[in-house]
Amino acid sequence: MKIDPYVNVDAGTMNPVEHGEVFVLSDGLETDQDLGNYERFLNMDLPSVNYMTTGSIYLSVIAKERALEYKGKNVEVVPDIPNAVIEQIDRAVAKANADAVVVEVGGTLGEYQNILFLEAYRILKTRNPKSSVFVLVSYLPIQNGGELKSKPTQYAIRTANSAGIQPDFIIARAAVPIDRMRKEKIAFNCGIRPQDVISAPDVESIYEIPLNFEKDGLSDSLLEKLNLPKGSRDMKEWTTFVNKVKNAKKTVKVAIVGKYFSAGNFVLTDAYISVIEAVKQACAWQGFKPEFTWLDSSDFEGKGAGARLKELQKQDGVIVPGGFGTRAIEGKINVVQYCRENKIPYLGLCYGMQLMVVEYARHVAGLKGAHTTEVDEKTGHPVIDIMPEQKEILKGNNFGATMRLGNYPAKIKKGTVAYAAYKKESVVERHRHRYEVNPEYIEQIEKAGLVFSAASPDRRLMEMAELPKSKHPFFLGTQAHPELISRPLDPHPLFMAFIKASGAKNR
Ligand code: GLN
């Protein structure tokens, strides 16, 4: 479970530059990107009860109050908010088919805004002393290659103590592994056993992390403290995957063309974390190491765009991921055109598929000025248009949690690139969009050569578009977000096919 301290009810209305990717659960809840990491590591779908925010908790308490469920009592921040948090944790535990549930509170100890969640933790531990443990993740800085500094961790422990919480474990995040001497020092100062200081050094691949935890015996100690029987564990498959990541030799150059990268002087890739992980996974299974290039789509429009487009020749494959709004969209369309004309493998995700249709309509199907109504409401050829039910929703400014969200089925046409990738007709993918391929243009666009290789079972919504293999090594877009369900031990077929095409040099 993830607890996010912000007041937003979910992550759906947040700009990705502010908060990173919006991860969509199978049941449609728009959550923080951490849920994506949980699903990738656990190799399971998580239900929406596993996510809460300050906003969602207050909303539920207020709704209960309005429904007279507190029976005329004073409703107070304490204990009613922590109690609502605990009730949701209980519901998630009841729903989980698991022996233990990890509940992460986001943010940092000492922050004003997560104090009520810590209060919930304190109450939980008092209620279930034998079946709850606290794990503090703490950063240990090393200054200029000198001594490891444990003072911030000691201070964090004091802060936890003042909230009534004594951590059972410290996950010691640091650039390097923590040696025995430092573990003893931290343990002595923080009131825990040295073996409960778990070293969490920087790693080449995040998928190594569970293996590192095992080296320090974390699961044995956890089982002991949770009074659970010593289980057997099988890390074979996971280890095999990690070795594939580490031993991959051939490189494949993948460009991601987005617009949510820059934040001041930093280039942040958090907005595309699932896309990046899906590429890494598909690469590992095929012996490739990905070499990523982050390209800002605004660089591909206006002055100097032509020269920059030519630079795309250096790439083995290009991805245009999901996005919203009008900014830097012509740049993305120019990238799509360049990849199509120069036979550079291209994967379009959601907006990346819609813009592929726009580009094809404009430059091949002869629909001059074709566009998505998201950008140009008055276009003469609205080849991508808002779904009728979405029009109604937006009349009332109901932006939160109202897109076409979560799992929807699609039927794939046999003999297509999509079918060759999935090797089956019926698939289910996660979605997050308001716009769709306008049914009125399908025939015209298909006549011009673009194939709509998958659609909703009622064929109302186009789910995938592609060029046949005879025309292009890989030019495929999907209305869904396949990146959200790609897992280390179960890489996504579309990413596998895209990497295969990208890795095939001399195309
Ligand atoms: N903006 C587009 C839509 O709403 C695409 C959304 C996306 O890429 N997730 O349909």
Coordinates of C-alpha atoms and ligand atoms in Angstrom, one line a residue:
M1 CA 0.0 0.0 0.0
K2 CA 1.0 3.6 -0.6
I3 CA 0.0 6.5 1.5
D4 CA 0.6 9.8 -0.2
P5 CA 0.4 12.9 2.0
Y6 CA -1.0 15.3 -0.6
V7 CA -4.5 16.7 -0.6
N8 CA -5.3 15.6 -4.2
V9 CA -7.8 12.8 -4.0
D10 CA -5.7 10.8 -6.5
A11 CA -2.7 11.5 -8.8
G12 CA -4.8 12.0 -11.9
T13 CA -4.9 15.8 -12.0
M14 CA -1.3 16.3 -11.2
N15 CA 1.2 17.5 -13.8
P16 CA 3.8 14.8 -14.4
V17 CA 6.6 17.4 -14.1
E18 CA 5.5 18.0 -10.6
H19 CA 4.9 14.5 -9.4
G20 CA 6.2 12.0 -12.0
E21 CA 4.1 9.4 -13.8
V22 CA 0.5 8.8 -13.1
F23 CA 0.2 5.1 -12.7
V24 CA -3.2 3.5 -13.5
L25 CA -4.4 0.4 -11.7
S26 CA -6.3 -2.3 -13.4
D27 CA -9.5 -1.1 -11.8
G28 CA -8.9 2.4 -13.1
L29 CA -7.6 4.4 -10.0
E30 CA -4.9 7.0 -11.0
T31 CA -2.1 6.6 -8.5
D32 CA 1.4 7.6 -7.7
Q33 CA 4.2 5.9 -9.7
D34 CA 5.3 3.9 -6.6
L35 CA 2.3 1.5 -7.2
G36 CA 4.0 0.8 -10.6
N37 CA 7.1 -0.3 -8.8
Y38 CA 5.2 -2.4 -6.4
E39 CA 3.4 -4.2 -9.2
R40 CA 6.6 -4.8 -11.1
F41 CA 8.4 -6.2 -8.1
L42 CA 5.5 -8.3 -6.8
N43 CA 4.4 -9.4 -10.3
M44 CA 0.8 -8.8 -9.4
D45 CA -2.1 -6.4 -10.0
L46 CA -3.0 -4.2 -7.0
P47 CA -6.5 -3.1 -6.2
S48 CA -7.3 0.6 -5.6
V49 CA -7.8 0.0 -1.8
N50 CA -4.0 -0.2 -1.7
Y51 CA -3.7 3.6 -2.3
M52 CA -4.7 6.6 -0.3
T53 CA -4.0 10.2 0.0
T54 CA -4.8 12.8 2.7
G55 CA -7.5 14.0 0.2
S56 CA -9.1 10.6 -0.2
I57 CA -9.1 10.0 3.5
Y58 CA -10.7 13.3 4.4
L59 CA -13.2 12.9 1.5
S60 CA -14.3 9.5 2.9
V61 CA -14.6 10.9 6.5
I62 CA -16.6 13.9 5.3
A63 CA -18.9 11.7 3.2
K64 CA -19.5 9.5 6.2
E65 CA -20.3 12.5 8.3
R66 CA -22.7 13.8 5.8
A67 CA -24.4 10.4 5.7
L68 CA -24.9 10.7 9.5
E69 CA -22.7 7.6 10.0
Y70 CA -21.0 9.2 13.0
K71 CA -24.5 9.4 14.6
G72 CA -24.3 13.0 15.8
K73 CA -20.8 12.6 17.3
N74 CA -18.2 15.3 17.0
V75 CA -15.9 14.3 14.1
E76 CA -12.3 15.2 15.0
V77 CA -9.1 15.1 13.1
V78 CA -7.8 12.8 15.9
P79 CA -8.9 10.1 16.2
D80 CA -11.3 10.0 13.2
I81 CA -8.7 10.6 10.5
P82 CA -6.1 8.0 11.8
N83 CA -9.0 5.6 12.4
A84 CA -10.1 6.0 8.7
V85 CA -6.6 5.3 7.7
I86 CA -6.5 2.1 9.8
E87 CA -9.9 1.0 8.4
Q88 CA -8.5 1.3 4.9
I89 CA -5.4 -0.6 5.8
D90 CA -7.6 -3.3 7.4
R91 CA -9.7 -3.5 4.2
A92 CA -6.6 -3.8 2.1
V93 CA -5.2 -6.5 4.4
A94 CA -8.4 -8.4 4.2
K95 CA -8.4 -8.2 0.4
A96 CA -4.8 -9.2 0.0
N97 CA -4.0 -12.8 -0.6
A98 CA -0.8 -12.3 1.4
D99 CA 0.9 -13.1 4.7
A100 CA 2.2 -9.6 5.1
V101 CA 1.4 -6.2 3.7
V102 CA 3.9 -3.4 3.3
V103 CA 2.4 0.1 3.9
E104 CA 4.6 2.9 2.7
V105 CA 4.1 6.5 4.0
G106 CA 5.4 8.9 1.4
G107 CA 7.5 12.0 2.3
T108 CA 9.9 12.4 5.1
L109 CA 9.8 12.1 8.8
G110 CA 9.2 15.4 10.5
E111 CA 7.1 16.7 7.7
Y112 CA 4.0 18.3 9.0
Q113 CA 1.7 16.6 6.5
N114 CA 2.3 13.0 7.2
I115 CA 1.9 13.2 11.0
L116 CA -1.6 11.8 11.0
F117 CA -0.5 8.7 9.1
L118 CA 2.3 8.2 11.7
E119 CA -0.4 8.5 14.3
A120 CA -2.3 5.7 12.5
Y121 CA 0.9 3.6 12.6
R122 CA 1.3 4.2 16.3
I123 CA -2.2 3.1 17.0
L124 CA -1.9 0.1 14.8
K125 CA 1.2 -1.1 16.6
T126 CA -0.5 -0.7 19.9
R127 CA -3.4 -2.8 18.7
N128 CA -1.3 -5.4 17.0
P129 CA 2.1 -5.4 18.7
K130 CA 3.1 -8.9 17.5
S131 CA 2.2 -8.4 13.9
S132 CA 3.5 -5.0 13.0
V133 CA 7.0 -3.7 12.4
F134 CA 8.3 -0.4 11.5
V135 CA 11.0 0.1 8.8
L136 CA 12.7 3.4 8.5
V137 CA 14.4 4.2 5.2
S138 CA 17.2 6.6 5.9
Y139 CA 19.8 8.2 3.7
L140 CA 23.4 8.1 4.9
P141 CA 25.5 10.8 3.1
I142 CA 29.2 10.4 2.4
Q143 CA 30.9 13.7 2.2
N144 CA 33.6 14.0 -0.5
G145 CA 34.6 10.4 -0.3
G146 CA 35.1 10.7 3.5
E147 CA 33.2 9.2 6.4
L148 CA 29.7 7.9 6.3
K149 CA 27.4 10.3 8.3
S150 CA 24.9 8.6 10.5
K151 CA 23.8 11.8 12.3
P152 CA 20.8 12.4 10.0
T153 CA 19.6 8.8 10.7
Q154 CA 20.0 9.3 14.5
Y155 CA 18.0 12.5 14.2
A156 CA 15.3 10.7 12.1
I157 CA 15.0 8.1 14.9
R158 CA 14.4 10.8 17.5
T159 CA 11.7 12.3 15.2
A160 CA 10.0 8.9 14.8
N161 CA 10.2 8.4 18.6
S162 CA 8.5 11.7 19.2
A163 CA 5.6 10.4 17.1
G164 CA 5.5 7.3 19.4
I165 CA 7.3 5.0 16.9
Q166 CA 10.4 3.0 17.4
P167 CA 11.7 1.5 14.1
D168 CA 12.5 -2.2 14.1
F169 CA 14.6 -1.9 11.0
I170 CA 16.7 0.7 9.3
I171 CA 17.2 0.5 5.6
A172 CA 20.5 2.3 5.2
R173 CA 20.4 4.0 1.8
A174 CA 23.9 5.0 0.8
A175 CA 26.2 5.2 -2.1
V176 CA 28.1 2.2 -0.8
P177 CA 27.3 -0.9 1.3
I178 CA 27.4 -0.3 5.1
D179 CA 30.1 -2.3 6.9
R180 CA 29.8 -4.1 10.3
M181 CA 31.4 -1.2 12.2
R182 CA 29.0 1.4 10.9
K183 CA 26.0 -0.9 11.4
E184 CA 27.0 -1.3 15.1
K185 CA 27.4 2.4 15.5
I186 CA 24.0 3.1 13.9
A187 CA 22.4 0.3 15.9
F188 CA 23.8 1.5 19.2
N189 CA 22.7 5.1 18.6
C190 CA 19.3 4.2 17.3
G191 CA 18.3 1.5 19.7
I192 CA 18.1 -1.5 17.3
R193 CA 20.1 -4.7 16.7
P194 CA 23.1 -4.4 14.3
Q195 CA 21.6 -7.2 12.2
D196 CA 18.5 -5.0 11.7
V197 CA 20.5 -2.3 9.9
I198 CA 20.0 -3.3 6.3
S199 CA 22.5 -2.1 3.8
A200 CA 20.9 -0.6 0.7
P201 CA 23.7 0.7 -1.6
D202 CA 23.4 2.2 -5.0
V203 CA 22.9 -0.5 -7.6
E204 CA 23.3 -0.7 -11.3
S205 CA 19.7 -2.0 -11.7
I206 CA 16.9 -1.4 -9.2
Y207 CA 16.0 -5.1 -9.6
E208 CA 19.1 -6.1 -7.6
I209 CA 17.6 -4.5 -4.5
P210 CA 15.7 -7.5 -3.2
L211 CA 18.8 -9.7 -3.7
N212 CA 20.8 -7.2 -1.6
F213 CA 18.2 -7.3 1.1
E214 CA 18.5 -11.1 1.2
K215 CA 22.3 -10.8 1.7
D216 CA 21.6 -8.9 4.9
G217 CA 18.9 -11.4 6.0
L218 CA 16.0 -8.9 5.9
S219 CA 13.3 -11.5 5.2
D220 CA 14.5 -13.9 7.9
S221 CA 14.5 -11.0 10.5
L222 CA 11.1 -9.8 9.2
L223 CA 9.5 -13.2 9.5
E224 CA 10.9 -13.5 13.0
K225 CA 9.6 -10.2 14.1
L226 CA 6.2 -10.7 12.5
N227 CA 6.0 -14.1 14.2
L228 CA 5.5 -15.8 10.9
P229 CA 7.0 -19.2 10.2
K230 CA 10.3 -19.3 8.4
G231 CA 9.3 -19.8 4.8
S232 CA 11.3 -21.2 2.0
R233 CA 12.1 -18.7 -0.7
D234 CA 12.9 -19.1 -4.3
M235 CA 14.9 -16.3 -5.8
K236 CA 15.9 -18.3 -8.9
E237 CA 13.8 -16.6 -11.5
W238 CA 14.5 -13.2 -10.1
T239 CA 18.2 -13.8 -10.0
T240 CA 18.2 -15.1 -13.6
F241 CA 16.5 -11.9 -14.7
V242 CA 18.9 -9.7 -12.8
N243 CA 21.8 -11.5 -14.4
K244 CA 20.3 -10.9 -17.8
V245 CA 20.2 -7.2 -17.0
K246 CA 23.8 -7.2 -15.8
N247 CA 25.2 -9.4 -18.5
A248 CA 23.6 -7.8 -21.5
K249 CA 26.3 -6.8 -24.0
K250 CA 24.7 -5.4 -27.2
T251 CA 23.4 -1.9 -27.0
V252 CA 20.2 -0.6 -28.5
K253 CA 19.6 3.1 -28.7
V254 CA 16.1 4.2 -27.7
A255 CA 14.9 7.8 -27.9
I256 CA 11.9 8.9 -25.8
V257 CA 10.3 12.0 -27.2
G258 CA 8.3 13.7 -24.5
K259 CA 7.6 17.0 -22.9
Y260 CA 7.7 16.4 -19.2
F261 CA 11.5 16.2 -18.8
S262 CA 12.7 19.6 -17.7
A263 CA 12.5 20.9 -14.2
G264 CA 14.8 23.8 -13.8
N265 CA 18.4 22.7 -14.4
F266 CA 17.5 19.0 -14.1
V267 CA 16.3 16.5 -16.6
L268 CA 13.8 14.3 -14.8
T269 CA 12.6 11.1 -16.3
D270 CA 10.1 10.2 -13.6
A271 CA 7.2 11.1 -15.8
Y272 CA 8.0 8.1 -18.0
I273 CA 9.2 5.6 -15.5
S274 CA 7.0 2.7 -16.6
V275 CA 8.0 3.3 -20.2
I276 CA 11.7 3.2 -19.2
E277 CA 11.2 0.1 -17.1
A278 CA 9.3 -1.7 -19.9
V279 CA 12.1 -1.0 -22.3
K280 CA 14.7 -2.2 -19.9
Q281 CA 12.8 -5.4 -19.3
A282 CA 12.3 -6.1 -23.0
C283 CA 16.0 -5.4 -23.5
A284 CA 17.2 -7.7 -20.8
W285 CA 15.3 -10.6 -22.1
Q286 CA 16.9 -10.1 -25.6
G287 CA 20.4 -9.5 -24.4
F288 CA 20.4 -5.7 -24.9
K289 CA 21.5 -2.8 -22.8
P290 CA 19.3 0.2 -23.6
E291 CA 21.0 3.5 -24.3
F292 CA 18.3 6.1 -23.6
T293 CA 18.1 9.6 -25.1
W294 CA 15.6 12.0 -23.8
L295 CA 14.3 14.3 -26.4
D296 CA 12.1 17.3 -25.8
S297 CA 9.4 17.4 -28.5
S298 CA 9.5 21.2 -28.6
D299 CA 13.0 20.9 -30.2
F300 CA 11.4 19.3 -33.2
E301 CA 9.3 22.2 -34.2
G302 CA 10.2 25.7 -35.4
K303 CA 13.8 26.8 -36.1
G304 CA 16.5 24.1 -36.3
A305 CA 13.9 21.3 -36.2
G306 CA 15.1 19.9 -39.6
A307 CA 18.6 19.3 -38.4
R308 CA 17.5 17.8 -35.1
L309 CA 15.1 15.5 -36.9
K310 CA 18.1 14.2 -39.0
E311 CA 19.8 13.3 -35.7
L312 CA 17.1 10.7 -35.1
Q313 CA 19.0 8.6 -37.7
K314 CA 21.4 7.8 -34.8
Q315 CA 18.6 6.1 -32.9
D316 CA 17.6 2.4 -33.2
G317 CA 14.1 3.1 -32.1
V318 CA 11.9 6.0 -31.1
I319 CA 9.0 6.1 -28.6
V320 CA 6.4 8.8 -28.3
P321 CA 4.7 8.1 -25.0
G322 CA 1.4 9.4 -23.6
G323 CA 0.7 13.1 -23.1
F324 CA -1.9 15.8 -22.9
G325 CA -2.6 19.2 -24.3
T326 CA -1.4 21.4 -27.1
R327 CA 2.2 22.3 -26.2
A328 CA 4.9 20.8 -28.4
I329 CA 2.6 18.6 -30.4
E330 CA 3.7 19.6 -33.9
G331 CA 7.2 18.5 -32.8
K332 CA 5.9 15.0 -31.9
I333 CA 4.1 14.8 -35.3
N334 CA 7.3 15.8 -37.1
V335 CA 9.1 13.0 -35.2
V336 CA 6.4 10.5 -36.3
Q337 CA 6.7 11.5 -39.9
Y338 CA 10.5 11.3 -39.8
C339 CA 10.4 7.8 -38.3
R340 CA 7.8 6.6 -40.8
E341 CA 9.7 8.0 -43.8
N342 CA 13.1 6.8 -42.7
K343 CA 12.0 3.4 -41.5
I344 CA 13.1 4.0 -37.9
P345 CA 11.2 1.6 -35.5
Y346 CA 8.5 3.6 -33.8
L347 CA 6.3 2.8 -30.9
G348 CA 3.4 5.2 -30.1
L349 CA 1.8 5.0 -26.7
C350 CA -1.7 6.6 -26.4
Y351 CA -1.1 10.2 -27.5
G352 CA 1.8 8.7 -29.5
M353 CA -0.7 6.5 -31.4
Q354 CA -3.2 9.3 -31.9
L355 CA -0.5 11.5 -33.4
M356 CA 0.6 8.7 -35.6
V357 CA -2.9 8.7 -37.0
V358 CA -2.9 12.5 -37.4
E359 CA 0.4 12.3 -39.2
Y360 CA -0.7 9.6 -41.6
A361 CA -4.0 11.3 -42.3
R362 CA -2.2 14.6 -43.2
H363 CA 0.7 13.3 -45.2
V364 CA -0.5 10.0 -46.7
A365 CA -4.3 10.0 -46.7
G366 CA -4.4 13.5 -48.1
L367 CA -6.5 15.0 -45.3
K368 CA -4.8 18.4 -45.2
G369 CA -4.8 20.0 -41.7
A370 CA -6.0 16.8 -40.0
H371 CA -5.7 17.0 -36.3
T372 CA -6.9 15.9 -32.9
T373 CA -9.6 18.2 -31.5
E374 CA -7.6 18.2 -28.2
V375 CA -5.3 20.6 -30.0
D376 CA -7.5 22.2 -32.7
E377 CA -11.2 22.1 -32.1
K378 CA -11.9 23.6 -35.5
T379 CA -9.8 21.4 -37.6
G380 CA -11.4 20.5 -41.0
H381 CA -10.4 16.8 -40.4
P382 CA -10.9 15.8 -36.7
V383 CA -9.3 12.4 -37.2
I384 CA -8.9 12.1 -33.4
D385 CA -11.9 13.4 -31.5
I386 CA -13.2 13.4 -28.0
M387 CA -15.4 10.4 -27.1
P388 CA -19.1 11.5 -26.9
E389 CA -19.5 10.4 -23.3
Q390 CA -16.4 12.5 -22.4
K391 CA -18.0 15.6 -23.9
E392 CA -20.8 15.4 -21.4
I393 CA -18.5 14.8 -18.5
L394 CA -16.3 17.8 -19.3
K395 CA -19.3 20.2 -19.5
G396 CA -19.4 20.1 -15.7
N397 CA -15.6 20.6 -15.3
N398 CA -15.4 17.1 -13.9
F399 CA -11.8 16.4 -14.7
G400 CA -10.9 14.1 -11.8
A401 CA -11.0 10.3 -12.4
T402 CA -13.3 10.7 -15.4
M403 CA -11.1 9.6 -18.3
R404 CA -11.5 6.1 -19.9
L405 CA -9.5 4.5 -17.1
G406 CA -8.1 1.0 -16.3
N407 CA -8.6 -2.3 -18.0
Y408 CA -10.5 -2.6 -21.3
P409 CA -10.4 -5.6 -23.7
A410 CA -9.3 -5.4 -27.3
K411 CA -9.5 -7.8 -30.2
I412 CA -6.5 -8.1 -32.5
K413 CA -6.7 -8.8 -36.2
K414 CA -4.8 -11.9 -37.3
G415 CA -1.8 -11.5 -39.6
T416 CA -0.9 -8.1 -38.2
V417 CA 2.3 -7.0 -36.5
A418 CA 0.3 -6.6 -33.3
Y419 CA -0.9 -10.2 -33.6
A420 CA 2.6 -11.5 -34.2
A421 CA 3.7 -9.8 -31.0
Y422 CA 0.9 -10.9 -28.7
K423 CA 0.3 -14.2 -30.4
K424 CA -3.4 -14.1 -29.4
E425 CA -6.6 -12.4 -30.4
S426 CA -8.0 -11.2 -27.1
V427 CA -6.0 -8.9 -24.9
V428 CA -6.7 -6.6 -22.0
E429 CA -4.7 -3.4 -21.6
R430 CA -4.8 -0.4 -19.2
H431 CA -6.1 2.9 -20.5
R432 CA -6.1 6.6 -19.7
H433 CA -7.6 8.8 -22.4
R434 CA -10.5 11.0 -23.4
Y435 CA -9.9 11.1 -27.2
E436 CA -10.2 8.3 -29.8
V437 CA -9.8 7.7 -33.5
N438 CA -12.8 9.3 -35.1
P439 CA -14.8 6.4 -36.6
E440 CA -15.8 8.5 -39.6
Y441 CA -12.2 8.5 -40.9
I442 CA -11.3 4.9 -40.4
E443 CA -12.1 3.7 -43.9
Q444 CA -10.3 6.6 -45.5
I445 CA -7.1 6.2 -43.4
E446 CA -7.1 2.4 -43.9
K447 CA -7.5 2.8 -47.7
A448 CA -4.3 4.9 -47.5
G449 CA -2.5 2.0 -46.0
L450 CA -2.5 2.4 -42.2
V451 CA -3.9 -0.8 -40.6
F452 CA -6.1 -0.6 -37.5
S453 CA -4.9 -3.9 -36.1
A454 CA -6.9 -3.9 -32.9
A455 CA -10.2 -2.5 -31.7
S456 CA -12.6 -2.8 -28.8
P457 CA -14.7 -6.0 -29.1
D458 CA -17.7 -3.9 -30.4
R459 CA -15.2 -2.3 -32.9
R460 CA -16.3 1.2 -31.8
L461 CA -12.9 2.2 -30.5
M462 CA -9.6 1.7 -32.4
E463 CA -7.0 0.2 -30.1
M464 CA -3.9 -0.2 -32.3
A465 CA -2.6 1.1 -35.6
E466 CA 0.3 0.0 -37.6
L467 CA 2.0 -0.3 -41.0
P468 CA 2.5 -3.8 -42.4
K469 CA 5.9 -5.3 -42.0
S470 CA 6.4 -5.1 -45.8
K471 CA 6.3 -1.3 -45.5
H472 CA 8.2 -0.6 -42.3
P473 CA 10.3 -2.6 -39.9
F474 CA 8.1 -1.5 -37.0
F475 CA 5.6 1.3 -36.9
L476 CA 2.9 0.7 -34.3
G477 CA 0.8 2.7 -31.9
T478 CA -1.6 1.6 -29.2
Q479 CA -4.3 3.6 -27.5
A480 CA -3.5 1.8 -24.3
H481 CA -0.6 2.0 -21.9
P482 CA 1.1 -1.4 -22.3
E483 CA 4.1 0.0 -20.3
L484 CA 1.9 -0.2 -17.1
I485 CA 1.7 -4.0 -17.2
S486 CA 5.2 -4.9 -18.3
R487 CA 6.9 -6.8 -15.6
P488 CA 10.5 -8.0 -15.1
L489 CA 9.4 -11.6 -15.1
D490 CA 6.7 -11.0 -17.8
P491 CA 7.9 -8.4 -20.3
H492 CA 5.3 -6.8 -22.5
P493 CA 4.9 -8.3 -26.0
L494 CA 4.7 -5.0 -27.8
F495 CA 7.9 -3.7 -26.1
M496 CA 9.6 -7.1 -26.9
A497 CA 8.6 -6.7 -30.6
F498 CA 9.7 -3.0 -30.7
I499 CA 13.1 -3.8 -29.1
K500 CA 13.5 -6.8 -31.5
A501 CA 12.9 -4.5 -34.5
S502 CA 15.2 -1.8 -33.0
G503 CA 18.0 -4.2 -32.3
A504 CA 17.9 -5.6 -35.8
K505 CA 20.8 -3.6 -37.3
N506 CA 21.1 -3.3 -41.1
R507 CA 17.4 -3.0 -41.5
Ligands
GLN1 N1 -4.4 13.3 -24.5 C1 -4.9 12.1 -25.1 C2 -6.3 11.7 -24.7 O1 -6.8 12.2 -23.7 C3 -3.9 11.0 -24.8 C4 -3.8 10.6 -23.4 C5 -2.6 9.8 -23.1 O2 -1.6 9.8 -23.8 N2 -2.6 9.2 -21.9 O3 -6.9 10.9 -25.3

